[in-house]
Short mmCIF file of N, CA and C in Angstrom, two decimals:
data_model
loop_
_atom_site.label_atom_id
_atom_site.label_comp_id
_atom_site.label_asym_id
_atom_site.label_seq_id
_atom_site.Cartn_x
_atom_site.Cartn_y
_atom_site.Cartn_z
N UNK A 1 -88.77 60.62 16.44
CA UNK A 1 -88.02 59.83 17.38
C UNK A 1 -87.24 58.77 16.61
N UNK A 2 -87.73 58.46 15.44
CA UNK A 2 -86.99 57.48 14.67
C UNK A 2 -85.77 58.08 14.03
N UNK A 3 -85.62 59.42 14.01
CA UNK A 3 -84.45 60.09 13.42
C UNK A 3 -83.33 60.25 14.42
N UNK A 4 -82.09 60.15 13.90
CA UNK A 4 -80.93 60.33 14.77
C UNK A 4 -80.43 61.74 14.61
N UNK A 5 -80.04 62.33 15.68
CA UNK A 5 -79.46 63.67 15.63
C UNK A 5 -78.04 63.56 15.11
N UNK A 6 -77.45 64.72 14.78
CA UNK A 6 -76.07 64.77 14.26
C UNK A 6 -75.11 64.27 15.31
N UNK A 7 -75.39 64.67 16.59
CA UNK A 7 -74.50 64.24 17.67
C UNK A 7 -74.52 62.74 17.83
N UNK A 8 -75.72 62.23 17.71
CA UNK A 8 -75.82 60.78 17.85
C UNK A 8 -75.11 60.08 16.69
N UNK A 9 -75.23 60.68 15.49
CA UNK A 9 -74.54 60.10 14.34
C UNK A 9 -73.05 60.14 14.52
N UNK A 10 -72.55 61.29 15.01
CA UNK A 10 -71.11 61.44 15.26
C UNK A 10 -70.66 60.43 16.27
N UNK A 11 -71.52 60.34 17.35
CA UNK A 11 -71.16 59.35 18.38
C UNK A 11 -71.13 57.96 17.78
N UNK A 12 -72.14 57.74 16.95
CA UNK A 12 -72.20 56.42 16.35
C UNK A 12 -71.00 56.20 15.43
N UNK A 13 -70.68 57.22 14.61
CA UNK A 13 -69.51 57.12 13.72
C UNK A 13 -68.23 57.02 14.52
N UNK A 14 -68.18 57.82 15.60
CA UNK A 14 -66.99 57.77 16.45
C UNK A 14 -66.81 56.41 17.05
N UNK A 15 -67.89 55.85 17.49
CA UNK A 15 -67.81 54.52 18.08
C UNK A 15 -67.37 53.51 17.03
N UNK A 16 -67.95 53.65 15.84
CA UNK A 16 -67.56 52.74 14.77
C UNK A 16 -66.11 52.95 14.38
N UNK A 17 -65.67 54.21 14.31
CA UNK A 17 -64.27 54.51 13.96
C UNK A 17 -63.34 53.93 14.99
N UNK A 18 -63.74 54.09 16.26
CA UNK A 18 -62.90 53.54 17.31
C UNK A 18 -62.82 52.03 17.18
N UNK A 19 -63.94 51.46 16.83
CA UNK A 19 -63.95 50.00 16.69
C UNK A 19 -62.99 49.59 15.57
N UNK A 20 -63.03 50.34 14.44
CA UNK A 20 -62.13 50.03 13.33
C UNK A 20 -60.68 50.21 13.74
N UNK A 21 -60.40 51.31 14.45
CA UNK A 21 -59.02 51.57 14.89
C UNK A 21 -58.55 50.49 15.84
N UNK A 22 -59.44 50.09 16.75
CA UNK A 22 -59.05 49.04 17.69
C UNK A 22 -58.78 47.74 16.95
N UNK A 23 -59.57 47.48 15.93
CA UNK A 23 -59.34 46.27 15.14
C UNK A 23 -57.98 46.31 14.47
N UNK A 24 -57.64 47.47 13.87
CA UNK A 24 -56.35 47.62 13.21
C UNK A 24 -55.22 47.49 14.22
N UNK A 25 -55.36 48.17 15.38
CA UNK A 25 -54.33 48.10 16.41
C UNK A 25 -54.18 46.67 16.93
N UNK A 26 -55.30 46.00 17.10
CA UNK A 26 -55.24 44.62 17.59
C UNK A 26 -54.53 43.74 16.59
N UNK A 27 -54.78 43.98 15.30
CA UNK A 27 -54.11 43.20 14.26
C UNK A 27 -52.61 43.45 14.27
N UNK A 28 -52.23 44.73 14.42
CA UNK A 28 -50.80 45.08 14.48
C UNK A 28 -50.15 44.45 15.71
N UNK A 29 -50.85 44.49 16.81
CA UNK A 29 -50.30 43.91 18.04
C UNK A 29 -50.11 42.41 17.89
N UNK A 30 -51.07 41.77 17.21
CA UNK A 30 -50.94 40.33 17.00
C UNK A 30 -49.77 40.01 16.06
N UNK A 31 -49.56 40.87 15.07
CA UNK A 31 -48.48 40.62 14.12
C UNK A 31 -47.11 40.90 14.72
N UNK A 32 -47.02 41.84 15.62
CA UNK A 32 -45.72 42.26 16.16
C UNK A 32 -44.98 41.13 16.86
N UNK A 33 -45.63 40.38 17.74
CA UNK A 33 -44.89 39.29 18.39
C UNK A 33 -44.38 38.28 17.40
N UNK A 34 -45.17 38.00 16.32
CA UNK A 34 -44.69 37.05 15.33
C UNK A 34 -43.43 37.55 14.67
N UNK A 35 -43.41 38.85 14.35
CA UNK A 35 -42.21 39.43 13.73
C UNK A 35 -41.03 39.34 14.69
N UNK A 36 -41.32 39.63 15.98
CA UNK A 36 -40.23 39.56 16.96
C UNK A 36 -39.73 38.13 17.09
N UNK A 37 -40.61 37.17 17.06
CA UNK A 37 -40.21 35.76 17.16
C UNK A 37 -39.35 35.39 15.97
N UNK A 38 -39.79 35.86 14.76
CA UNK A 38 -39.00 35.54 13.57
C UNK A 38 -37.63 36.17 13.66
N UNK A 39 -37.57 37.45 14.11
CA UNK A 39 -36.28 38.12 14.25
C UNK A 39 -35.42 37.42 15.28
N UNK A 40 -36.01 37.01 16.40
CA UNK A 40 -35.26 36.32 17.44
C UNK A 40 -34.75 34.99 16.92
N UNK A 41 -35.59 34.28 16.16
CA UNK A 41 -35.16 33.01 15.58
C UNK A 41 -34.00 33.21 14.62
N UNK A 42 -34.08 34.26 13.78
CA UNK A 42 -32.98 34.55 12.86
C UNK A 42 -31.71 34.87 13.62
N UNK A 43 -31.83 35.65 14.68
CA UNK A 43 -30.66 36.03 15.48
C UNK A 43 -30.02 34.81 16.11
N UNK A 44 -30.86 33.91 16.66
CA UNK A 44 -30.32 32.70 17.27
C UNK A 44 -29.62 31.83 16.23
N UNK A 45 -30.21 31.75 15.02
CA UNK A 45 -29.58 30.96 13.97
C UNK A 45 -28.24 31.55 13.56
N UNK A 46 -28.19 32.90 13.45
CA UNK A 46 -26.94 33.56 13.11
C UNK A 46 -25.89 33.34 14.19
N UNK A 47 -26.31 33.45 15.47
CA UNK A 47 -25.38 33.21 16.58
C UNK A 47 -24.84 31.80 16.53
N UNK A 48 -25.71 30.83 16.23
CA UNK A 48 -25.27 29.42 16.16
C UNK A 48 -24.28 29.25 15.02
N UNK A 49 -24.54 29.90 13.87
CA UNK A 49 -23.61 29.82 12.75
C UNK A 49 -22.26 30.40 13.12
N UNK A 50 -22.28 31.54 13.83
CA UNK A 50 -21.03 32.17 14.26
C UNK A 50 -20.25 31.25 15.18
N UNK A 51 -20.97 30.60 16.11
CA UNK A 51 -20.29 29.68 17.04
C UNK A 51 -19.69 28.50 16.31
N UNK A 52 -20.43 27.96 15.32
CA UNK A 52 -19.92 26.84 14.54
C UNK A 52 -18.68 27.25 13.77
N UNK A 53 -18.71 28.46 13.17
CA UNK A 53 -17.55 28.94 12.42
C UNK A 53 -16.35 29.12 13.33
N UNK A 54 -16.57 29.67 14.53
CA UNK A 54 -15.46 29.86 15.48
C UNK A 54 -14.90 28.52 15.92
N UNK A 55 -15.77 27.53 16.09
CA UNK A 55 -15.30 26.20 16.50
C UNK A 55 -14.43 25.58 15.42
N UNK A 56 -14.86 25.76 14.14
CA UNK A 56 -14.05 25.22 13.05
C UNK A 56 -12.72 25.93 12.94
N UNK A 57 -12.73 27.26 13.11
CA UNK A 57 -11.48 28.01 13.08
C UNK A 57 -10.59 27.62 14.24
N UNK A 58 -11.18 27.40 15.40
CA UNK A 58 -10.41 27.05 16.59
C UNK A 58 -9.74 25.70 16.47
N UNK A 59 -10.32 24.82 15.62
CA UNK A 59 -9.73 23.48 15.48
C UNK A 59 -8.38 23.55 14.79
N UNK A 60 -8.12 24.60 14.00
CA UNK A 60 -6.86 24.71 13.29
C UNK A 60 -5.82 25.53 14.06
N UNK A 61 -6.16 26.06 15.19
CA UNK A 61 -5.24 26.90 15.92
C UNK A 61 -4.26 26.07 16.72
N UNK A 62 -3.10 26.64 17.08
CA UNK A 62 -2.12 25.92 17.89
C UNK A 62 -2.68 25.50 19.24
N UNK A 63 -3.65 26.26 19.78
CA UNK A 63 -4.21 25.89 21.07
C UNK A 63 -4.92 24.55 20.97
N UNK A 64 -5.61 24.29 19.85
CA UNK A 64 -6.27 23.01 19.67
C UNK A 64 -5.24 21.89 19.53
N UNK A 65 -4.10 22.23 18.87
CA UNK A 65 -3.05 21.23 18.75
C UNK A 65 -2.44 20.92 20.11
N UNK A 66 -2.31 21.93 20.94
CA UNK A 66 -1.78 21.71 22.27
C UNK A 66 -2.72 20.83 23.09
N UNK A 67 -3.99 20.85 22.74
CA UNK A 67 -4.95 20.06 23.49
C UNK A 67 -4.80 18.56 23.23
N UNK A 68 -4.09 18.16 22.15
CA UNK A 68 -3.85 16.76 21.87
C UNK A 68 -2.57 16.34 22.57
N UNK A 69 -2.68 15.58 23.67
CA UNK A 69 -1.49 15.27 24.44
C UNK A 69 -0.66 14.16 23.81
N UNK A 70 0.66 14.26 23.95
CA UNK A 70 1.55 13.17 23.58
C UNK A 70 1.94 13.07 22.13
N UNK A 71 1.55 14.02 21.27
CA UNK A 71 1.89 13.92 19.85
C UNK A 71 3.39 14.05 19.66
N UNK A 72 3.98 15.08 20.25
CA UNK A 72 5.42 15.28 20.13
C UNK A 72 6.22 14.15 20.77
N UNK A 73 5.75 13.71 21.94
CA UNK A 73 6.46 12.63 22.63
C UNK A 73 6.39 11.33 21.83
N UNK A 74 5.22 11.06 21.25
CA UNK A 74 5.09 9.86 20.43
C UNK A 74 6.00 9.89 19.21
N UNK A 75 6.06 11.05 18.56
CA UNK A 75 6.93 11.19 17.39
C UNK A 75 8.39 11.00 17.78
N UNK A 76 8.79 11.60 18.90
CA UNK A 76 10.18 11.46 19.36
C UNK A 76 10.51 10.01 19.71
N UNK A 77 9.55 9.30 20.30
CA UNK A 77 9.77 7.89 20.64
C UNK A 77 9.99 7.06 19.38
N UNK A 78 9.19 7.33 18.33
CA UNK A 78 9.36 6.61 17.07
C UNK A 78 10.71 6.94 16.44
N UNK A 79 11.11 8.21 16.50
CA UNK A 79 12.42 8.61 15.97
C UNK A 79 13.54 7.89 16.71
N UNK A 80 13.41 7.79 18.03
CA UNK A 80 14.42 7.08 18.83
C UNK A 80 14.56 5.63 18.39
N UNK A 81 13.43 4.94 18.23
CA UNK A 81 13.47 3.55 17.79
C UNK A 81 14.07 3.43 16.39
N UNK A 82 13.70 4.38 15.51
CA UNK A 82 14.26 4.35 14.15
C UNK A 82 15.76 4.55 14.13
N UNK A 83 16.25 5.49 14.94
CA UNK A 83 17.70 5.71 15.02
C UNK A 83 18.40 4.48 15.57
N UNK A 84 17.77 3.80 16.54
CA UNK A 84 18.36 2.58 17.07
C UNK A 84 18.48 1.49 16.02
N UNK A 85 17.45 1.34 15.20
CA UNK A 85 17.51 0.35 14.12
C UNK A 85 18.60 0.69 13.12
N UNK A 86 18.71 1.97 12.76
CA UNK A 86 19.72 2.41 11.80
C UNK A 86 21.13 2.17 12.36
N UNK A 87 21.30 2.37 13.68
CA UNK A 87 22.63 2.15 14.26
C UNK A 87 23.07 0.70 14.16
N UNK A 88 22.11 -0.23 14.12
CA UNK A 88 22.45 -1.65 14.02
C UNK A 88 22.55 -2.15 12.59
N UNK A 89 21.75 -1.61 11.69
CA UNK A 89 21.70 -2.11 10.31
C UNK A 89 22.58 -1.30 9.36
N UNK A 90 22.97 -0.11 9.75
CA UNK A 90 23.80 0.72 8.89
C UNK A 90 22.98 1.76 8.14
N UNK A 91 23.66 2.71 7.54
CA UNK A 91 23.00 3.79 6.81
C UNK A 91 23.86 4.20 5.62
N UNK A 92 23.27 4.97 4.75
CA UNK A 92 24.02 5.43 3.59
C UNK A 92 25.16 6.36 4.02
N UNK A 93 24.98 7.04 5.13
CA UNK A 93 26.05 7.91 5.63
C UNK A 93 27.27 7.07 5.98
N UNK A 94 27.05 5.96 6.69
CA UNK A 94 28.15 5.07 7.05
C UNK A 94 28.79 4.46 5.81
N UNK A 95 27.97 4.11 4.83
CA UNK A 95 28.51 3.50 3.60
C UNK A 95 29.41 4.48 2.86
N UNK A 96 28.94 5.71 2.72
CA UNK A 96 29.73 6.73 2.01
C UNK A 96 31.01 7.05 2.79
N UNK A 97 30.90 7.16 4.11
CA UNK A 97 32.08 7.47 4.92
C UNK A 97 33.11 6.34 4.83
N UNK A 98 32.65 5.09 4.85
CA UNK A 98 33.58 3.96 4.75
C UNK A 98 34.24 3.91 3.38
N UNK A 99 33.47 4.14 2.32
CA UNK A 99 34.04 4.14 0.97
C UNK A 99 35.06 5.26 0.81
N UNK A 100 34.76 6.40 1.39
CA UNK A 100 35.72 7.51 1.32
C UNK A 100 37.01 7.16 2.05
N UNK A 101 36.87 6.54 3.21
CA UNK A 101 38.06 6.16 3.99
C UNK A 101 38.88 5.12 3.24
N UNK A 102 38.20 4.23 2.55
CA UNK A 102 38.91 3.24 1.74
C UNK A 102 39.70 3.93 0.63
N UNK A 103 39.08 4.88 -0.05
CA UNK A 103 39.76 5.61 -1.12
C UNK A 103 40.96 6.38 -0.59
N UNK A 104 40.79 7.03 0.55
CA UNK A 104 41.89 7.78 1.16
C UNK A 104 43.04 6.83 1.50
N UNK A 105 42.68 5.65 2.04
CA UNK A 105 43.72 4.66 2.38
C UNK A 105 44.46 4.18 1.16
N UNK A 106 43.75 3.98 0.05
CA UNK A 106 44.41 3.52 -1.17
C UNK A 106 45.33 4.59 -1.73
N UNK A 107 44.88 5.84 -1.66
CA UNK A 107 45.71 6.92 -2.20
C UNK A 107 46.92 7.21 -1.31
N UNK A 108 46.76 7.00 -0.01
CA UNK A 108 47.84 7.35 0.91
C UNK A 108 48.81 6.23 1.20
N UNK A 109 48.56 5.06 0.68
CA UNK A 109 49.44 3.93 0.95
C UNK A 109 50.19 3.56 -0.32
N UNK A 110 51.49 3.50 -0.21
CA UNK A 110 52.29 3.13 -1.39
C UNK A 110 52.25 1.62 -1.59
N UNK A 111 52.58 1.24 -2.80
CA UNK A 111 52.55 -0.19 -3.12
C UNK A 111 53.67 -0.95 -2.43
N UNK A 112 54.65 -0.23 -1.95
CA UNK A 112 55.78 -0.89 -1.28
C UNK A 112 55.55 -1.03 0.22
N UNK A 113 54.42 -0.51 0.74
CA UNK A 113 54.13 -0.60 2.18
C UNK A 113 53.86 -2.05 2.56
N UNK A 114 54.01 -2.32 3.84
CA UNK A 114 53.79 -3.69 4.32
C UNK A 114 52.33 -4.08 4.18
N UNK A 115 52.09 -5.38 4.17
CA UNK A 115 50.72 -5.88 4.02
C UNK A 115 49.87 -5.44 5.21
N UNK A 116 50.42 -5.46 6.40
CA UNK A 116 49.67 -5.07 7.60
C UNK A 116 49.23 -3.61 7.50
N UNK A 117 50.16 -2.78 7.00
CA UNK A 117 49.79 -1.35 6.88
C UNK A 117 48.73 -1.16 5.81
N UNK A 118 48.84 -1.86 4.69
CA UNK A 118 47.85 -1.73 3.62
C UNK A 118 46.47 -2.19 4.09
N UNK A 119 46.44 -3.31 4.83
CA UNK A 119 45.16 -3.81 5.33
C UNK A 119 44.54 -2.79 6.29
N UNK A 120 45.36 -2.24 7.16
CA UNK A 120 44.82 -1.28 8.13
C UNK A 120 44.33 -0.02 7.45
N UNK A 121 45.10 0.52 6.51
CA UNK A 121 44.73 1.78 5.87
C UNK A 121 43.52 1.62 4.94
N UNK A 122 43.46 0.50 4.23
CA UNK A 122 42.40 0.33 3.23
C UNK A 122 41.13 -0.21 3.86
N UNK A 123 41.26 -1.19 4.77
CA UNK A 123 40.08 -1.86 5.32
C UNK A 123 39.80 -1.47 6.77
N UNK A 124 40.83 -1.48 7.60
CA UNK A 124 40.64 -1.25 9.03
C UNK A 124 40.03 0.12 9.34
N UNK A 125 40.55 1.16 8.69
CA UNK A 125 40.04 2.51 8.93
C UNK A 125 38.60 2.66 8.43
N UNK A 126 38.28 2.00 7.32
CA UNK A 126 36.91 2.07 6.78
C UNK A 126 35.94 1.38 7.74
N UNK A 127 36.34 0.24 8.30
CA UNK A 127 35.47 -0.45 9.26
C UNK A 127 35.28 0.38 10.53
N UNK A 128 36.37 1.01 10.97
CA UNK A 128 36.29 1.86 12.16
C UNK A 128 35.37 3.06 11.91
N UNK A 129 35.43 3.60 10.69
CA UNK A 129 34.55 4.72 10.36
C UNK A 129 33.08 4.29 10.36
N UNK A 130 32.81 3.10 9.84
CA UNK A 130 31.44 2.57 9.86
C UNK A 130 30.96 2.40 11.30
N UNK A 131 31.85 1.87 12.15
CA UNK A 131 31.48 1.69 13.56
C UNK A 131 31.24 3.04 14.24
N UNK A 132 32.05 4.04 13.88
CA UNK A 132 31.90 5.37 14.48
C UNK A 132 30.54 5.99 14.10
N UNK A 133 30.18 5.90 12.83
CA UNK A 133 28.89 6.46 12.40
C UNK A 133 27.74 5.71 13.05
N UNK A 134 27.83 4.39 13.13
CA UNK A 134 26.80 3.60 13.80
C UNK A 134 26.70 3.97 15.27
N UNK A 135 27.84 4.22 15.91
CA UNK A 135 27.82 4.63 17.31
C UNK A 135 27.17 5.98 17.51
N UNK A 136 27.35 6.90 16.57
CA UNK A 136 26.70 8.21 16.67
C UNK A 136 25.18 8.08 16.56
N UNK A 137 24.72 7.22 15.64
CA UNK A 137 23.27 6.98 15.53
C UNK A 137 22.73 6.34 16.81
N UNK A 138 23.50 5.40 17.36
CA UNK A 138 23.06 4.73 18.59
C UNK A 138 23.00 5.72 19.75
N UNK A 139 23.99 6.62 19.83
CA UNK A 139 23.99 7.63 20.90
C UNK A 139 22.79 8.57 20.75
N UNK A 140 22.49 8.95 19.52
CA UNK A 140 21.32 9.82 19.28
C UNK A 140 20.04 9.11 19.68
N UNK A 141 19.91 7.82 19.34
CA UNK A 141 18.72 7.06 19.73
C UNK A 141 18.59 6.98 21.24
N UNK A 142 19.71 6.77 21.92
CA UNK A 142 19.71 6.68 23.39
C UNK A 142 19.28 8.00 24.02
N UNK A 143 19.82 9.10 23.54
CA UNK A 143 19.51 10.41 24.12
C UNK A 143 18.03 10.76 23.88
N UNK A 144 17.55 10.58 22.65
CA UNK A 144 16.15 10.92 22.35
C UNK A 144 15.20 10.05 23.18
N UNK A 145 15.51 8.77 23.29
CA UNK A 145 14.65 7.88 24.07
C UNK A 145 14.59 8.26 25.54
N UNK A 146 15.74 8.61 26.11
CA UNK A 146 15.78 9.01 27.53
C UNK A 146 15.00 10.31 27.73
N UNK A 147 15.15 11.25 26.80
CA UNK A 147 14.41 12.51 26.91
C UNK A 147 12.91 12.26 26.90
N UNK A 148 12.45 11.36 26.03
CA UNK A 148 11.01 11.05 25.98
C UNK A 148 10.55 10.43 27.29
N UNK A 149 11.36 9.56 27.88
CA UNK A 149 10.96 8.88 29.11
C UNK A 149 10.92 9.82 30.32
N UNK A 150 11.83 10.81 30.35
CA UNK A 150 11.85 11.72 31.50
C UNK A 150 10.99 12.96 31.28
N UNK A 151 10.44 13.13 30.08
CA UNK A 151 9.64 14.33 29.78
C UNK A 151 8.44 14.52 30.70
N UNK A 152 7.68 13.48 31.07
CA UNK A 152 6.52 13.71 31.94
C UNK A 152 6.88 14.31 33.29
N UNK A 153 8.10 14.11 33.75
CA UNK A 153 8.50 14.67 35.05
C UNK A 153 8.58 16.19 34.99
N UNK A 154 8.78 16.74 33.79
CA UNK A 154 8.90 18.19 33.64
C UNK A 154 7.68 18.81 32.98
N UNK A 155 6.65 17.99 32.69
CA UNK A 155 5.44 18.50 32.05
C UNK A 155 4.38 18.87 33.05
N UNK A 156 3.16 19.03 32.55
CA UNK A 156 2.03 19.39 33.40
C UNK A 156 1.67 18.20 34.28
N UNK A 157 1.47 18.43 35.58
CA UNK A 157 1.11 17.32 36.46
C UNK A 157 -0.28 16.78 36.15
N UNK A 158 -0.45 15.50 36.40
CA UNK A 158 -1.76 14.89 36.19
C UNK A 158 -2.01 14.42 34.77
N UNK A 159 -1.00 14.53 33.88
CA UNK A 159 -1.15 14.06 32.51
C UNK A 159 -0.20 12.88 32.31
N UNK A 160 -0.67 11.67 32.50
CA UNK A 160 0.21 10.50 32.36
C UNK A 160 0.60 10.27 30.90
N UNK A 161 1.77 9.68 30.72
CA UNK A 161 2.25 9.38 29.38
C UNK A 161 1.60 8.09 28.88
N UNK A 162 1.25 8.09 27.62
CA UNK A 162 0.59 6.91 27.04
C UNK A 162 1.52 5.70 27.10
N UNK A 163 0.93 4.53 27.27
CA UNK A 163 1.73 3.30 27.41
C UNK A 163 2.53 3.00 26.15
N UNK A 164 1.96 3.24 24.97
CA UNK A 164 2.67 2.93 23.74
C UNK A 164 3.88 3.84 23.55
N UNK A 165 3.78 5.08 24.04
CA UNK A 165 4.93 5.99 23.93
C UNK A 165 6.08 5.48 24.78
N UNK A 166 5.76 5.03 26.01
CA UNK A 166 6.80 4.47 26.88
C UNK A 166 7.43 3.23 26.25
N UNK A 167 6.60 2.38 25.67
CA UNK A 167 7.12 1.14 25.07
C UNK A 167 8.07 1.44 23.91
N UNK A 168 7.66 2.34 23.03
CA UNK A 168 8.50 2.66 21.86
C UNK A 168 9.77 3.37 22.31
N UNK A 169 9.66 4.24 23.31
CA UNK A 169 10.85 4.94 23.82
C UNK A 169 11.82 3.96 24.45
N UNK A 170 11.30 3.00 25.22
CA UNK A 170 12.18 1.98 25.82
C UNK A 170 12.83 1.13 24.72
N UNK A 171 12.11 0.85 23.65
CA UNK A 171 12.70 0.12 22.53
C UNK A 171 13.84 0.92 21.92
N UNK A 172 13.64 2.23 21.75
CA UNK A 172 14.70 3.08 21.21
C UNK A 172 15.92 3.12 22.12
N UNK A 173 15.68 3.21 23.43
CA UNK A 173 16.80 3.22 24.39
C UNK A 173 17.55 1.90 24.33
N UNK A 174 16.82 0.80 24.30
CA UNK A 174 17.46 -0.53 24.27
C UNK A 174 18.29 -0.71 23.01
N UNK A 175 17.71 -0.35 21.85
CA UNK A 175 18.46 -0.46 20.60
C UNK A 175 19.67 0.47 20.60
N UNK A 176 19.51 1.65 21.20
CA UNK A 176 20.64 2.58 21.27
C UNK A 176 21.78 2.03 22.12
N UNK A 177 21.44 1.42 23.24
CA UNK A 177 22.48 0.84 24.11
C UNK A 177 23.20 -0.30 23.39
N UNK A 178 22.41 -1.19 22.75
CA UNK A 178 23.03 -2.31 22.03
C UNK A 178 23.92 -1.80 20.90
N UNK A 179 23.41 -0.84 20.12
CA UNK A 179 24.20 -0.29 19.03
C UNK A 179 25.47 0.40 19.51
N UNK A 180 25.36 1.10 20.64
CA UNK A 180 26.53 1.80 21.17
C UNK A 180 27.59 0.81 21.65
N UNK A 181 27.16 -0.24 22.33
CA UNK A 181 28.11 -1.26 22.80
C UNK A 181 28.80 -1.94 21.62
N UNK A 182 28.04 -2.30 20.59
CA UNK A 182 28.63 -2.94 19.42
C UNK A 182 29.58 -2.00 18.68
N UNK A 183 29.21 -0.73 18.58
CA UNK A 183 30.07 0.23 17.88
C UNK A 183 31.40 0.40 18.61
N UNK A 184 31.34 0.52 19.93
CA UNK A 184 32.58 0.67 20.71
C UNK A 184 33.43 -0.59 20.59
N UNK A 185 32.76 -1.76 20.65
CA UNK A 185 33.51 -3.02 20.55
C UNK A 185 34.17 -3.16 19.19
N UNK A 186 33.50 -2.75 18.12
CA UNK A 186 34.11 -2.86 16.78
C UNK A 186 35.19 -1.80 16.58
N UNK A 187 34.94 -0.59 17.08
CA UNK A 187 35.93 0.49 16.89
C UNK A 187 37.24 0.16 17.59
N UNK A 188 37.13 -0.49 18.74
CA UNK A 188 38.33 -0.84 19.50
C UNK A 188 38.85 -2.24 19.14
N UNK A 189 38.30 -2.85 18.12
CA UNK A 189 38.71 -4.17 17.62
C UNK A 189 38.54 -5.28 18.65
N UNK A 190 37.61 -5.12 19.58
CA UNK A 190 37.31 -6.21 20.51
C UNK A 190 36.57 -7.31 19.76
N UNK A 191 35.71 -6.95 18.86
CA UNK A 191 35.05 -7.93 17.98
C UNK A 191 35.35 -7.58 16.53
N UNK A 192 35.41 -8.60 15.70
CA UNK A 192 35.63 -8.41 14.27
C UNK A 192 36.88 -7.55 13.99
N UNK A 193 37.97 -7.89 14.68
CA UNK A 193 39.21 -7.15 14.47
C UNK A 193 39.86 -7.49 13.14
N UNK A 194 40.93 -6.79 12.85
CA UNK A 194 41.65 -7.03 11.60
C UNK A 194 42.29 -8.41 11.61
N UNK A 195 42.27 -9.08 10.48
CA UNK A 195 42.93 -10.40 10.42
C UNK A 195 44.45 -10.27 10.55
N UNK A 196 45.04 -11.33 11.03
CA UNK A 196 46.50 -11.33 11.20
C UNK A 196 47.16 -11.46 9.82
N UNK A 197 48.21 -10.67 9.59
CA UNK A 197 48.88 -10.66 8.29
C UNK A 197 50.25 -11.33 8.37
N UNK A 198 50.60 -11.90 9.51
CA UNK A 198 51.94 -12.50 9.66
C UNK A 198 51.93 -13.94 9.16
#
C-alpha cells in the first residue's frame, strides 16, 4: 500500500507537469502586459516626437506667417512715414536730378543770353526738378498711407487694425500732404521763387 502504481505516478507526474506549465504560462502572461506597456509607451513617445516635429515645421510655413496679423500693414505704414520724411528733407535722387538739370542749363545757355534766362536755366529748372522729385515722394507716401488706413475695410471681418499701425500710417499721410503742398508751391514759384534780375 505504500507503493505507487504507474498510473498514480503518471497522474502525479502529469499533475506536476501541469503545475510547471501553468507556472511558465503564468510567468509569460505576467510579462506580456509589461511588454505591451513598454511598446505603448514607446509608441506614444514617437507620436509626441512626430507632433513636435510637425509643429516646428509648421512654424516656418506661410500659413503660420499668415497667422501673424498686421505685419504687412505695419511695414507699409513705416514705409509711408519714411517716404513722407524723404519728401521733406530731400533724397539723393533729387540731388542728382537737380545737378543734372544745372549741367544741362549751363550747356544749353550761351554766354550772351540775358541774366534772367541764365538764372532760370541754371538755377530755376534745377530747383523745380528738386521740387518735382520731392512731390513724387510725397505722393507715394500719401498713397501708401491711405491704402494702409483703408485696408481693414477689405480684410477679414473681426480683425481690428493695431493702434500703432494707424498712428504711423496717419503720420505718413500727414507728411505726404505737407510735402505735396510744399512741392507744388515751390514748383509753381509761389514760395522761394527766382530772384528778380532787373
